[in-house]
mmCIF file of C-alpha atoms and ligand atoms in Angstrom:
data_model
loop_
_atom_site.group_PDB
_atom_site.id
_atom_site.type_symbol
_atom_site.label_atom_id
_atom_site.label_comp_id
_atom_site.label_asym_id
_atom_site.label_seq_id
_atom_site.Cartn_x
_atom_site.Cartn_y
_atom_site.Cartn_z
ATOM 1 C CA UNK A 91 -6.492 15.325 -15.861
ATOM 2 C CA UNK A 92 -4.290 14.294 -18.516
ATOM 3 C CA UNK A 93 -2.845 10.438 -18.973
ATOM 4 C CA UNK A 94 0.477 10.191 -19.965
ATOM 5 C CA UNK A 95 1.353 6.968 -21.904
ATOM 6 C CA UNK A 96 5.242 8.170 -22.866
ATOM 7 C CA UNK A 97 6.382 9.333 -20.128
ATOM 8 C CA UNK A 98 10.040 10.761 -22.638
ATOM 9 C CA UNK A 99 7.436 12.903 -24.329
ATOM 10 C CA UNK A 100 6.275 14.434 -21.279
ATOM 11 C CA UNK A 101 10.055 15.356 -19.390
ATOM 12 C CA UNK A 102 9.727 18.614 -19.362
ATOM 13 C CA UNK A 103 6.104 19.008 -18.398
ATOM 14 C CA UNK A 104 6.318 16.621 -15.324
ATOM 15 C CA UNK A 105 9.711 17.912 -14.354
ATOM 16 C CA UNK A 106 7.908 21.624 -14.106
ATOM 17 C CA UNK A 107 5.123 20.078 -12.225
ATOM 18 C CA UNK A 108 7.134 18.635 -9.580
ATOM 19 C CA UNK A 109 9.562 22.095 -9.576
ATOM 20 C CA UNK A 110 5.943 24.043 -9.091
ATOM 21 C CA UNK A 111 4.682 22.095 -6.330
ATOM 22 C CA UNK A 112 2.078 20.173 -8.428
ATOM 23 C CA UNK A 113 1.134 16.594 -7.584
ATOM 24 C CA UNK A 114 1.767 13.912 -10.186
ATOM 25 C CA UNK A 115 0.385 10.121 -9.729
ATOM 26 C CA UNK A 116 2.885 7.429 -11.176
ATOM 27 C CA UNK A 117 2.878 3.645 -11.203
ATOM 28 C CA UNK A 118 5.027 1.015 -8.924
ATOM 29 C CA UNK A 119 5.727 -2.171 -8.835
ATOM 30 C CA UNK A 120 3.465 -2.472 -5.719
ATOM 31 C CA UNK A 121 0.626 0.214 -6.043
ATOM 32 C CA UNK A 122 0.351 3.936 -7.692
ATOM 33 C CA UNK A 123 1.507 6.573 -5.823
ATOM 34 C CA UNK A 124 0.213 10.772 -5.317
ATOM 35 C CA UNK A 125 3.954 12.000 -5.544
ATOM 36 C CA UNK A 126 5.178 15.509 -4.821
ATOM 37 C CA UNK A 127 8.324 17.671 -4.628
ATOM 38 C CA UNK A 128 9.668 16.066 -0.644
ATOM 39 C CA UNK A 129 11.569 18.968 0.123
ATOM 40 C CA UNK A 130 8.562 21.778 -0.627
ATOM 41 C CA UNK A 131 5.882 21.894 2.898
ATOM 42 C CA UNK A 132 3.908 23.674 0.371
ATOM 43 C CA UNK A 133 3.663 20.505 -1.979
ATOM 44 C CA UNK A 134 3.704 18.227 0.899
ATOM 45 C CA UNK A 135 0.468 20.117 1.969
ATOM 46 C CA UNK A 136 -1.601 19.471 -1.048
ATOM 47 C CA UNK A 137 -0.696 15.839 -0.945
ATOM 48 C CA UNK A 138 -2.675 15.679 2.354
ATOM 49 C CA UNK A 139 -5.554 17.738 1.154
ATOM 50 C CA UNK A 140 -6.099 15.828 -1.746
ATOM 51 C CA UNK A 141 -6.107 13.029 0.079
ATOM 52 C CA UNK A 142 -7.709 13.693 2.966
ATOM 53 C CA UNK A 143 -5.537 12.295 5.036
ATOM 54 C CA UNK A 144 -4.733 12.598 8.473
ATOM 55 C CA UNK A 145 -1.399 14.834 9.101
ATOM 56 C CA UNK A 146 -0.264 12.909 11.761
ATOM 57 C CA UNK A 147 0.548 9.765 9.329
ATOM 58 C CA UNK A 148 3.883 10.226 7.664
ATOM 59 C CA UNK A 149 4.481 9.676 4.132
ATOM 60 C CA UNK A 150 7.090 7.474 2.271
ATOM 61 C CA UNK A 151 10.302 9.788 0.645
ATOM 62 C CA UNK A 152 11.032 8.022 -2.811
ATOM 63 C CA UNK A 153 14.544 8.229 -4.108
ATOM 64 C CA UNK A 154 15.731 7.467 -7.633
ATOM 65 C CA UNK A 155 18.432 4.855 -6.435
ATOM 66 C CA UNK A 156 20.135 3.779 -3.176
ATOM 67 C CA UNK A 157 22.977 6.162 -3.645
ATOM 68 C CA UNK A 158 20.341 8.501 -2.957
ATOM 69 C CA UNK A 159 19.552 7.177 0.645
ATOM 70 C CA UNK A 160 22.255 9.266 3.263
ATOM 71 C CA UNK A 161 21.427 12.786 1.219
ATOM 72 C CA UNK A 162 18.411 12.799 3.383
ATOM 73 C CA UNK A 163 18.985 9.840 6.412
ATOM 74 C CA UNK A 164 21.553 8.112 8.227
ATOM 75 C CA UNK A 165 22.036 4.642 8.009
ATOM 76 C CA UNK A 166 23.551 3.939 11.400
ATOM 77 C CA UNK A 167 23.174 0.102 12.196
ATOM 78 C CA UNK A 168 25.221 -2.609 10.696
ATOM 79 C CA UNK A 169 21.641 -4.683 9.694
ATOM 80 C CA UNK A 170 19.838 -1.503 8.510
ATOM 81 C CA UNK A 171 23.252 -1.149 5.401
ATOM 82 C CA UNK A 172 22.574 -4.982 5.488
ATOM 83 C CA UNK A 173 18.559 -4.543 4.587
ATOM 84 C CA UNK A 174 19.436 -1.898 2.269
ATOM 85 C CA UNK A 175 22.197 -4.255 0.293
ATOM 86 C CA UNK A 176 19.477 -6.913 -0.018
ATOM 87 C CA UNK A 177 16.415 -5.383 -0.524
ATOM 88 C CA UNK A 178 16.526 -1.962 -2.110
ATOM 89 C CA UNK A 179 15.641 -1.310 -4.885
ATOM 90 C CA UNK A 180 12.275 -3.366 -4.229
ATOM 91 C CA UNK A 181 8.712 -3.162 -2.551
ATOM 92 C CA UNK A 182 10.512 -2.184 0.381
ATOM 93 C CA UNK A 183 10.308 0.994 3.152
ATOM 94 C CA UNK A 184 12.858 1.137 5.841
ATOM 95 C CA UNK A 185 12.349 3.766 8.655
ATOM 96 C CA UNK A 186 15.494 5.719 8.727
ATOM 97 C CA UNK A 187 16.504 8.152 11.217
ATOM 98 C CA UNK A 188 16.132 11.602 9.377
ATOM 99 C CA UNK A 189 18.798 14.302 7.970
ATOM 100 C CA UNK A 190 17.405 17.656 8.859
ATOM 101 C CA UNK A 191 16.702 18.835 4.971
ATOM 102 C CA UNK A 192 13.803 16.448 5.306
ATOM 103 C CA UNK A 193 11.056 18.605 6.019
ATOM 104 C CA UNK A 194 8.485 17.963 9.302
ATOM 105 C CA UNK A 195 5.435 17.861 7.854
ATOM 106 C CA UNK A 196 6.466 14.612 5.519
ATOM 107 C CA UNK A 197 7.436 12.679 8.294
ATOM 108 C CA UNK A 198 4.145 13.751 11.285
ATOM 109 C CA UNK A 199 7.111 15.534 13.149
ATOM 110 C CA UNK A 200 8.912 11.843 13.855
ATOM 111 C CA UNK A 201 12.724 12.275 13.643
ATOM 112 C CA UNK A 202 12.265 8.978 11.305
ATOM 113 C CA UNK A 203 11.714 9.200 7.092
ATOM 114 C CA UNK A 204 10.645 6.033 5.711
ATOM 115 C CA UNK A 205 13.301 5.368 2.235
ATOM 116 C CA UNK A 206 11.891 3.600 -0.619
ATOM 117 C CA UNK A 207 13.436 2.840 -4.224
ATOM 118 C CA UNK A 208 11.278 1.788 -5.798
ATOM 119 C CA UNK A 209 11.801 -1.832 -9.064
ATOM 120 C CA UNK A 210 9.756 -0.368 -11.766
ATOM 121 C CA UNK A 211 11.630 1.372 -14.928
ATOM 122 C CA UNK A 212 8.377 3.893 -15.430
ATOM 123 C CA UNK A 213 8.972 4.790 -11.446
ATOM 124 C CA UNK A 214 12.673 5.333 -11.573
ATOM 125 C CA UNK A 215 12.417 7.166 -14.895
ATOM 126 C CA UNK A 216 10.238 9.109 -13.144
ATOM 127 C CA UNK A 217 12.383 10.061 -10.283
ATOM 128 C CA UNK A 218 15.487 10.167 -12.337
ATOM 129 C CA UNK A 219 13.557 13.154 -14.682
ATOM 130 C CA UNK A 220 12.132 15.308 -12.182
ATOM 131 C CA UNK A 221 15.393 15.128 -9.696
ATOM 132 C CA UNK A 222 13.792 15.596 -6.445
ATOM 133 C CA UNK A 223 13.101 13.245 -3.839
ATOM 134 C CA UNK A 224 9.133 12.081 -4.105
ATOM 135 C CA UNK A 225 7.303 12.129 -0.962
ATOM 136 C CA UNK A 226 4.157 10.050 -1.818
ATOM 137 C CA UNK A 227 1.085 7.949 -0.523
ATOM 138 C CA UNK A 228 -0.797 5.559 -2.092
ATOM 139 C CA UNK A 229 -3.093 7.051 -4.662
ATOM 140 C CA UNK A 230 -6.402 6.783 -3.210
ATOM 141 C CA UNK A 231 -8.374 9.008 -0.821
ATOM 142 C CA UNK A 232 -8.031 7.955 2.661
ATOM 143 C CA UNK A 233 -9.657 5.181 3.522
ATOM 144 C CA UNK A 234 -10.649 3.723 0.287
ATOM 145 C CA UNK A 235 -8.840 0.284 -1.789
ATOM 146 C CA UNK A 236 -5.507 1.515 -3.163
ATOM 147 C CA UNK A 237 -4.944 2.759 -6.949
ATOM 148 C CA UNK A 238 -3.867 -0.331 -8.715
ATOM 149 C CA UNK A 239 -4.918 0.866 -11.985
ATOM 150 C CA UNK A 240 -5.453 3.994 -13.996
ATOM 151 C CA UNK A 241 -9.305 3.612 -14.355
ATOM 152 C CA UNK A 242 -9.699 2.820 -10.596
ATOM 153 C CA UNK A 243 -8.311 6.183 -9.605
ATOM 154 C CA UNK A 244 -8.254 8.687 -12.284
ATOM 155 C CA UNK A 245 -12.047 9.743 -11.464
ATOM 156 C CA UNK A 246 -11.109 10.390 -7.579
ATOM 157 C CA UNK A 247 -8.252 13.053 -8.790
ATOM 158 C CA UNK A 248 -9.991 14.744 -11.453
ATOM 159 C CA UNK A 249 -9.541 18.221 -11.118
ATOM 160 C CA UNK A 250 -7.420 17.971 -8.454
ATOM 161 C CA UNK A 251 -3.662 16.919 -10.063
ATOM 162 C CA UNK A 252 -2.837 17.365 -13.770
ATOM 163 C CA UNK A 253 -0.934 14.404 -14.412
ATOM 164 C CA UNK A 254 -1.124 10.339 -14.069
ATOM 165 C CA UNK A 255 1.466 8.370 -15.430
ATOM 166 C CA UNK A 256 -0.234 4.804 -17.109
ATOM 167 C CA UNK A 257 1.688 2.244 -16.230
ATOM 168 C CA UNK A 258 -0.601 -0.384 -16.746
ATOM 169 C CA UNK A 259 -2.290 -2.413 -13.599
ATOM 170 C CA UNK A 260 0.479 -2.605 -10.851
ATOM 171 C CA UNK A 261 2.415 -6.073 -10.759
ATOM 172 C CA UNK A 262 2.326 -6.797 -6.948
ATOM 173 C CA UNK A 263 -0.833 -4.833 -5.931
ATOM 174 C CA UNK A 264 -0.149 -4.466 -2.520
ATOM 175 C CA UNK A 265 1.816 -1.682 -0.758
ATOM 176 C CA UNK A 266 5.589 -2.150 0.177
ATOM 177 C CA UNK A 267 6.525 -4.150 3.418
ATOM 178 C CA UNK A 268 7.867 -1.764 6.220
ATOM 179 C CA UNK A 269 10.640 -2.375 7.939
ATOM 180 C CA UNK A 270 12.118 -0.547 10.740
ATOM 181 C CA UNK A 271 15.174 -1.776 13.078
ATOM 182 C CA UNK A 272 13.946 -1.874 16.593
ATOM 183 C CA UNK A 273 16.899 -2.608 19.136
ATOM 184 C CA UNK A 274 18.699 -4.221 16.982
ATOM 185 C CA UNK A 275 15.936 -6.466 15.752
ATOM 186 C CA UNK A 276 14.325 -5.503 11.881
ATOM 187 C CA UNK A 277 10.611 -5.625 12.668
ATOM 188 C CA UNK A 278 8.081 -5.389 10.405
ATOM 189 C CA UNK A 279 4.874 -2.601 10.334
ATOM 190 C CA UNK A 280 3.454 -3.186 7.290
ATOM 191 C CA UNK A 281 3.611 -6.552 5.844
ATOM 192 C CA UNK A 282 4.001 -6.581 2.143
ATOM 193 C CA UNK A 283 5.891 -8.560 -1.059
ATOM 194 C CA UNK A 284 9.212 -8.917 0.794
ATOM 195 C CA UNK A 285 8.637 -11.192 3.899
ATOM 196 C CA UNK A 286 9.348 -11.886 7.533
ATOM 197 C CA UNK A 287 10.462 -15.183 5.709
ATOM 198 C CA UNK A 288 12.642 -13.483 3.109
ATOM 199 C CA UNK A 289 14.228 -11.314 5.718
ATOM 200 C CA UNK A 290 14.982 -14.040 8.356
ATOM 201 C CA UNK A 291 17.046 -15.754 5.479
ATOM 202 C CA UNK A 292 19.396 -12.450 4.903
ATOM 203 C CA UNK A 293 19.172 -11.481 8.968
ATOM 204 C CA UNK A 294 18.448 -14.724 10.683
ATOM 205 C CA UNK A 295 15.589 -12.915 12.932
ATOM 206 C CA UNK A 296 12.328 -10.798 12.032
ATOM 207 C CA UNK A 297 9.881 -9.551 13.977
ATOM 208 C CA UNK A 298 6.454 -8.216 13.013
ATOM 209 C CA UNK A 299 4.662 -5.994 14.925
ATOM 210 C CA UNK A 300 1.693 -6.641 17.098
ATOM 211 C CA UNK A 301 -0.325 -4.392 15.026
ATOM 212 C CA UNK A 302 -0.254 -6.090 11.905
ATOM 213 C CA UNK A 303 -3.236 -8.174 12.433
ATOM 214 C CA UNK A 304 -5.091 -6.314 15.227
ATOM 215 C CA UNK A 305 -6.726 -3.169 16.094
ATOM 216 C CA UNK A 306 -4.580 0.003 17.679
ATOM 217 C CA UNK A 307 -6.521 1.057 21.009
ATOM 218 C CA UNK A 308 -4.959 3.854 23.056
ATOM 219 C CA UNK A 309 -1.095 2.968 23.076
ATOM 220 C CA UNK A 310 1.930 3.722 21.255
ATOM 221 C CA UNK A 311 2.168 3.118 17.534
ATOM 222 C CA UNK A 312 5.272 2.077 15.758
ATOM 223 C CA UNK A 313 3.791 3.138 12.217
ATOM 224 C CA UNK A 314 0.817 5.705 12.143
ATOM 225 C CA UNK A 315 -1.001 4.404 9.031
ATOM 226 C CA UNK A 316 -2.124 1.198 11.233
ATOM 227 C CA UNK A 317 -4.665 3.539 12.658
ATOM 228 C CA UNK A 318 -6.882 4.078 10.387
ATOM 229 C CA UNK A 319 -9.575 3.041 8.536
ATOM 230 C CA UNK A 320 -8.374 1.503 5.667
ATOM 231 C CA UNK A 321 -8.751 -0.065 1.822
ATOM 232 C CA UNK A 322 -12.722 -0.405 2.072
ATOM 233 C CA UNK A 323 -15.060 -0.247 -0.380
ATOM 234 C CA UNK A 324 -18.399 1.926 0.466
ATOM 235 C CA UNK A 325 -20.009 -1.914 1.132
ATOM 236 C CA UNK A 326 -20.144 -2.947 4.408
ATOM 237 C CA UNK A 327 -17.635 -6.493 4.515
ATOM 238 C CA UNK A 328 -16.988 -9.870 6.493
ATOM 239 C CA UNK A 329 -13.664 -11.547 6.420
ATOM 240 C CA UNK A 330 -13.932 -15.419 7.016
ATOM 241 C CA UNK A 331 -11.534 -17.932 7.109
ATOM 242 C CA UNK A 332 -10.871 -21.852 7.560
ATOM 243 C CA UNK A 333 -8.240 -23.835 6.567
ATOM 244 C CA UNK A 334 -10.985 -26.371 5.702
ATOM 245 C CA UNK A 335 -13.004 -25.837 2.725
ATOM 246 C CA UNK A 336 -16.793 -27.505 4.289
ATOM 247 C CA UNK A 337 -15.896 -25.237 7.591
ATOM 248 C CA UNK A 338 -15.233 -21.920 4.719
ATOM 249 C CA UNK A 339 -18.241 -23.004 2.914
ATOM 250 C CA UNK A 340 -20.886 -23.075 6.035
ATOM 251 C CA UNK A 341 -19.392 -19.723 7.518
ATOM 252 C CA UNK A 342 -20.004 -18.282 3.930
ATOM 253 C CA UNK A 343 -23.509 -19.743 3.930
ATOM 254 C CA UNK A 344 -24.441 -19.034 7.964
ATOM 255 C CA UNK A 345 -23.730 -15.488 7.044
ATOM 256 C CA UNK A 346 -25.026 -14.760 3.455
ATOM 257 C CA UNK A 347 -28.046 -12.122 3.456
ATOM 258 C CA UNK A 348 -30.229 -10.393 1.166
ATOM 259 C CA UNK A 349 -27.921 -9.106 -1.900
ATOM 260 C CA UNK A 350 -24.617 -10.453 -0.680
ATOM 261 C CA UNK A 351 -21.579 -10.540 -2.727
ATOM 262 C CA UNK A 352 -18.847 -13.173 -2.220
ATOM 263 C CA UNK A 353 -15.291 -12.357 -3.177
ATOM 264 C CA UNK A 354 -13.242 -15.340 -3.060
ATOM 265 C CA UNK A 355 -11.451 -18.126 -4.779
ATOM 266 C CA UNK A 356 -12.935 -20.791 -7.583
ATOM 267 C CA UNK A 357 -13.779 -22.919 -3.906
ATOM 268 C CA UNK A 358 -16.648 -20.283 -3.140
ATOM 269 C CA UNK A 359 -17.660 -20.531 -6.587
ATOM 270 C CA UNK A 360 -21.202 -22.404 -6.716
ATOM 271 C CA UNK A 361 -22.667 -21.207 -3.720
ATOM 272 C CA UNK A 362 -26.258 -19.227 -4.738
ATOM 273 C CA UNK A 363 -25.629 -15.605 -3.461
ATOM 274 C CA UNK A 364 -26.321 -11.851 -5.571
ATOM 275 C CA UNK A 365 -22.972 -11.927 -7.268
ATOM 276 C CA UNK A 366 -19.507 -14.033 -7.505
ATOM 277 C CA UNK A 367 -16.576 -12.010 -7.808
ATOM 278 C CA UNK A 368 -12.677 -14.519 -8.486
ATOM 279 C CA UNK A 369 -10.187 -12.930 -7.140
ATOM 280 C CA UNK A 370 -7.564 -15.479 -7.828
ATOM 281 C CA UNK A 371 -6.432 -18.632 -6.523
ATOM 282 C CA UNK A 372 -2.564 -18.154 -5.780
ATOM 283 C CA UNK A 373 -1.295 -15.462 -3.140
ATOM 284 C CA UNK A 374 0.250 -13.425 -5.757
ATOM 285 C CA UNK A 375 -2.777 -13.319 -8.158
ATOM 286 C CA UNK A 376 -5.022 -12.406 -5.149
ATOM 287 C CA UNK A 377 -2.651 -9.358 -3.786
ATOM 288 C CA UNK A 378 -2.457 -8.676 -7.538
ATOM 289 C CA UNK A 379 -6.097 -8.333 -8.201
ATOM 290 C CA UNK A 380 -7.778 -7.162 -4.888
ATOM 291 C CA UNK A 381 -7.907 -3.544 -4.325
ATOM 292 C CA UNK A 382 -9.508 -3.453 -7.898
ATOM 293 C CA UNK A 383 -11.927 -6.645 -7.407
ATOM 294 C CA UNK A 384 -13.303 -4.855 -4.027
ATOM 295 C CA UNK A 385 -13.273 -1.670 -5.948
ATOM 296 C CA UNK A 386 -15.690 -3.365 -8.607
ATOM 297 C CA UNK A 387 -17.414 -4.490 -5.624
ATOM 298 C CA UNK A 388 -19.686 -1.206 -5.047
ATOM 299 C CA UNK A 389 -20.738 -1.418 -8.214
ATOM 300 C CA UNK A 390 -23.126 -3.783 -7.571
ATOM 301 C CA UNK A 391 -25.004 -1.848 -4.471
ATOM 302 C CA UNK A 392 -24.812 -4.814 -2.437
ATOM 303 C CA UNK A 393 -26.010 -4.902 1.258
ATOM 304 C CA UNK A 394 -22.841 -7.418 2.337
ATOM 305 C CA UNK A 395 -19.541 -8.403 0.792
ATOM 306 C CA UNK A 396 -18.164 -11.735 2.220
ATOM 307 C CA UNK A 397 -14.543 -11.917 1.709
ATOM 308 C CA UNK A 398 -12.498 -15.323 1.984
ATOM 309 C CA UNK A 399 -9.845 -15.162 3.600
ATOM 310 C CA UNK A 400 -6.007 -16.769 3.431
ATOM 311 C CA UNK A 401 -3.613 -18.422 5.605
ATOM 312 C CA UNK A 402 -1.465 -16.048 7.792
ATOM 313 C CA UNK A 403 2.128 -16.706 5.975
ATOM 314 C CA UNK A 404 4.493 -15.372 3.597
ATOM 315 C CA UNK A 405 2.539 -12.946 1.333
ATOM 316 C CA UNK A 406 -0.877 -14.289 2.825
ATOM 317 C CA UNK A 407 0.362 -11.831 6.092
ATOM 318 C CA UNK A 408 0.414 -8.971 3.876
ATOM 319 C CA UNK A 409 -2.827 -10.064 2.046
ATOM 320 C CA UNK A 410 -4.490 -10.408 5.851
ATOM 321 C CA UNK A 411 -3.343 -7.368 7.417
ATOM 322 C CA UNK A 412 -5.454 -5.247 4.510
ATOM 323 C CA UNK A 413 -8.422 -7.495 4.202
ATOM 324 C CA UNK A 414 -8.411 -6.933 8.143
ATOM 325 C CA UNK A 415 -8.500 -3.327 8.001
ATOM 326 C CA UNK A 416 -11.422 -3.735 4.975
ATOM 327 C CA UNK A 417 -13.643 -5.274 7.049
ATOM 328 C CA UNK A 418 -13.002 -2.859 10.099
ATOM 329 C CA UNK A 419 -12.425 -6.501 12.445
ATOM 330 C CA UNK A 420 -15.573 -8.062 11.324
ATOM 331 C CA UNK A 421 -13.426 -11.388 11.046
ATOM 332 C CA UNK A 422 -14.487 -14.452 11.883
ATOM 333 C CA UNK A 423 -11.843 -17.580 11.925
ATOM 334 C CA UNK A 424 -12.900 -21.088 12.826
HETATM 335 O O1 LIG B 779 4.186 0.674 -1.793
HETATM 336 C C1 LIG B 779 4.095 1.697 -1.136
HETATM 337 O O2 LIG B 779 4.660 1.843 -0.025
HETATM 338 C C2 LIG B 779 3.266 2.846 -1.718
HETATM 339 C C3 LIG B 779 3.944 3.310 -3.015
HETATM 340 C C4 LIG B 779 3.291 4.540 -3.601
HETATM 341 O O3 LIG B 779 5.305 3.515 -2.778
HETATM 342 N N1 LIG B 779 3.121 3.921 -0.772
HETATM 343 C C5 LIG B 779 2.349 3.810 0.339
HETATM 344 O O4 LIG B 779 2.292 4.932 1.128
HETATM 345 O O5 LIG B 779 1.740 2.797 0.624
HETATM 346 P P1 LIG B 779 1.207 5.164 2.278
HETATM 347 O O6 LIG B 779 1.368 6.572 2.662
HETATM 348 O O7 LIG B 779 -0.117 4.747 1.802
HETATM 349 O O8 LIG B 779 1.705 4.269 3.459
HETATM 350 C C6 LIG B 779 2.852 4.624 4.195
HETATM 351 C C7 LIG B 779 2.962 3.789 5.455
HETATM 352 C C8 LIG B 779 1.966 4.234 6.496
HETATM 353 O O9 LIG B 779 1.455 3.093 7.172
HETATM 354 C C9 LIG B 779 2.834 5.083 7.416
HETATM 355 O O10 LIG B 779 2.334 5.154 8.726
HETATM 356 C C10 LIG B 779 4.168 4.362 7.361
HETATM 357 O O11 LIG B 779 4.263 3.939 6.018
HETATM 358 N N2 LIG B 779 5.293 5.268 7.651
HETATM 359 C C11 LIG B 779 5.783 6.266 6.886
HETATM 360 N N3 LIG B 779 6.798 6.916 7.507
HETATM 361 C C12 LIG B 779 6.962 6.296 8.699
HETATM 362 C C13 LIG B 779 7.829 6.500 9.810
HETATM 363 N N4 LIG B 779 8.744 7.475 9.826
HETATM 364 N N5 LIG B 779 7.719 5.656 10.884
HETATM 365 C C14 LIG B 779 6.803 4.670 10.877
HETATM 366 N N6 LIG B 779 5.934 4.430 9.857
HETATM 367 C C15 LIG B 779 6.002 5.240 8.788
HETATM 368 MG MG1 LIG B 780 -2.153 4.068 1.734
#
């Protein structure tokens, strides 16, 4: 696999990739991405081998600007144009209903396409050079922490794309918000950067889906990806949370055992255990830095990683809804 650091030296090359079918990984401002030609099944195809993903979860269609958007979906609602005029470019997705060049097997056979421009000049240069619309997922195989950085992933893909953009670690570290209207109301499936709060303040009402924070049993899902396992290291993990440090600090001690590592703030800092991993003390530095902290995580072969958790609001929804999915539910609140 080759690392590109110019990405003007490389036009031509990356432009053929995409024209053959190829996969190329680039950076975002939210996470890196395993993009391929949108329009080609056969492209669309490798994405989910290489992956290992499951073929009824859609992917995201990237576009290199909002002009972009009704070539390949309509924007029928009055608050769907309104999202769009506020949001986009940005760490947004919004579920569309689909134009028919849009192939099935990008979308799971849903007559929706989830749109995303993406705020990051390497990205749009990107898109701009190879002129195609970029179907991709988050570079990672499915089910492990999200690429955030080129060292994280590039050992997953070797041998299996030609290409990966460096763009350095990605600035938000979490994967976009998205947002689909649902009669009438814009309602969120994936918390992410841009929030319920954000979006009341342009729209006046937001909803979030009932999925965001708990498991799917057997009932109809708004967005696919909330179905699977997701973002965990190989170590088994425990979320805990308290919105009072001595309550945090006995639930991390009640359930420390042999060779556990605690990923957490400065707070969680002195307490004896195998290994002490920071991952931040704002929301932002913690979305930032933790699909590469629990990454670093399996390093250390440890039997148990306690993760702490934060509160529930603004980005700390987004930051919740993976740590969730980490831990496969093992989440205790108090
Ligand atoms: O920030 C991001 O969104 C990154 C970068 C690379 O852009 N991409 C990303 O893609 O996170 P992925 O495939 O890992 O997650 C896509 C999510 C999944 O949860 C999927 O179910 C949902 O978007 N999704 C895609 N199309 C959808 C649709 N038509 N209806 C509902 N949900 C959809
Ligand atoms: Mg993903």
């Amino acid at each position: 696999m080759e690392i590109i650091n110019n990405i003007e030296d490389y036009k031509e090359i990356l432009r053929n990739e995409i024209k053959n079918d190829n996969l190329v990984i680039f950076p975002t401002e939210t996470v890196y991405g395993i993009g391929a030609n949108a329009l080609s099944e056969e492209a669309v195809k490798k994405i989910f081998d290489v992956k290992t993903r499951a073929c009824n979860n859609p992917l995201i269609v990237h576009l290199k600007s909002k002009d972009e958007i009704e070539k390949y979906a309509y924007i029928e609602q009055e608050i769907e144009k309104k999202l769009i005029d506020a949001f986009i470019p940005g760490p947004i997705t919004i579920i569309l209903k689909k134009k028919d060049c849009i192939p099935g097997c990008v979308t799971a056979s849903l007559d929706t396409v989830g749109i995303r421009v993406p705020e990051n000049n390497i990205a749009n240069r990107f898109l701009e050079i190879v002129d195609y619309p970029i179907a991709a997922p988050s570079a990672n195989i499915s089910s492990r922490p999200s690429g955030t950085k080129v060292d994280d992933i590039k050992d997953e893909f070797e041998g299996k794309v030609g290409y990966i953009i460096d763009g350095g670690e990605s600035q938000i570290g979490l994967e976009s918000t998205v947002i689909k209207v649902i009669d009438g109301i814009p309602t969120i499936l994936r918390p992410g950067f841009i929030t319920r709060e954000m979006i009341e303040e342009v729209i006046g009402i937001c909803n979030i889906s009932k999925h965001v924070l708990r498991e799917v049993e057997n009932e109809k899902v708004e967005s696919p990806g909330m179905m699977y396992k997701h973002y965990a290291p190989k170590t088994k993990c425990l979320l805990v949370y308290s919105k009072d440090i001595n309550t945090l600090r006995e639930l991390v001690k009640d359930n420390l055992i042999n060779k556990t590592i605690i990923l957490g703030s400065k707070k969680l800092k002195d307490i004896k255990c195998y290994k002490f991993i920071d991952y931040g003390d704002t929301l932002e530095s913690i979305s930032h830095n933790i699909f590469s902290k629990l990454r670093e995580c399996d390093m250390y072969h440890a039997n148990l990683i306690i993760i702490e958790g934060v509160e529930k609001v603004g980005l700390g929804l987004a930051i919740m809804n993976r740590l969730i999915r980490t831990s496969e539910f093992n989440y205790i609140e108090k």
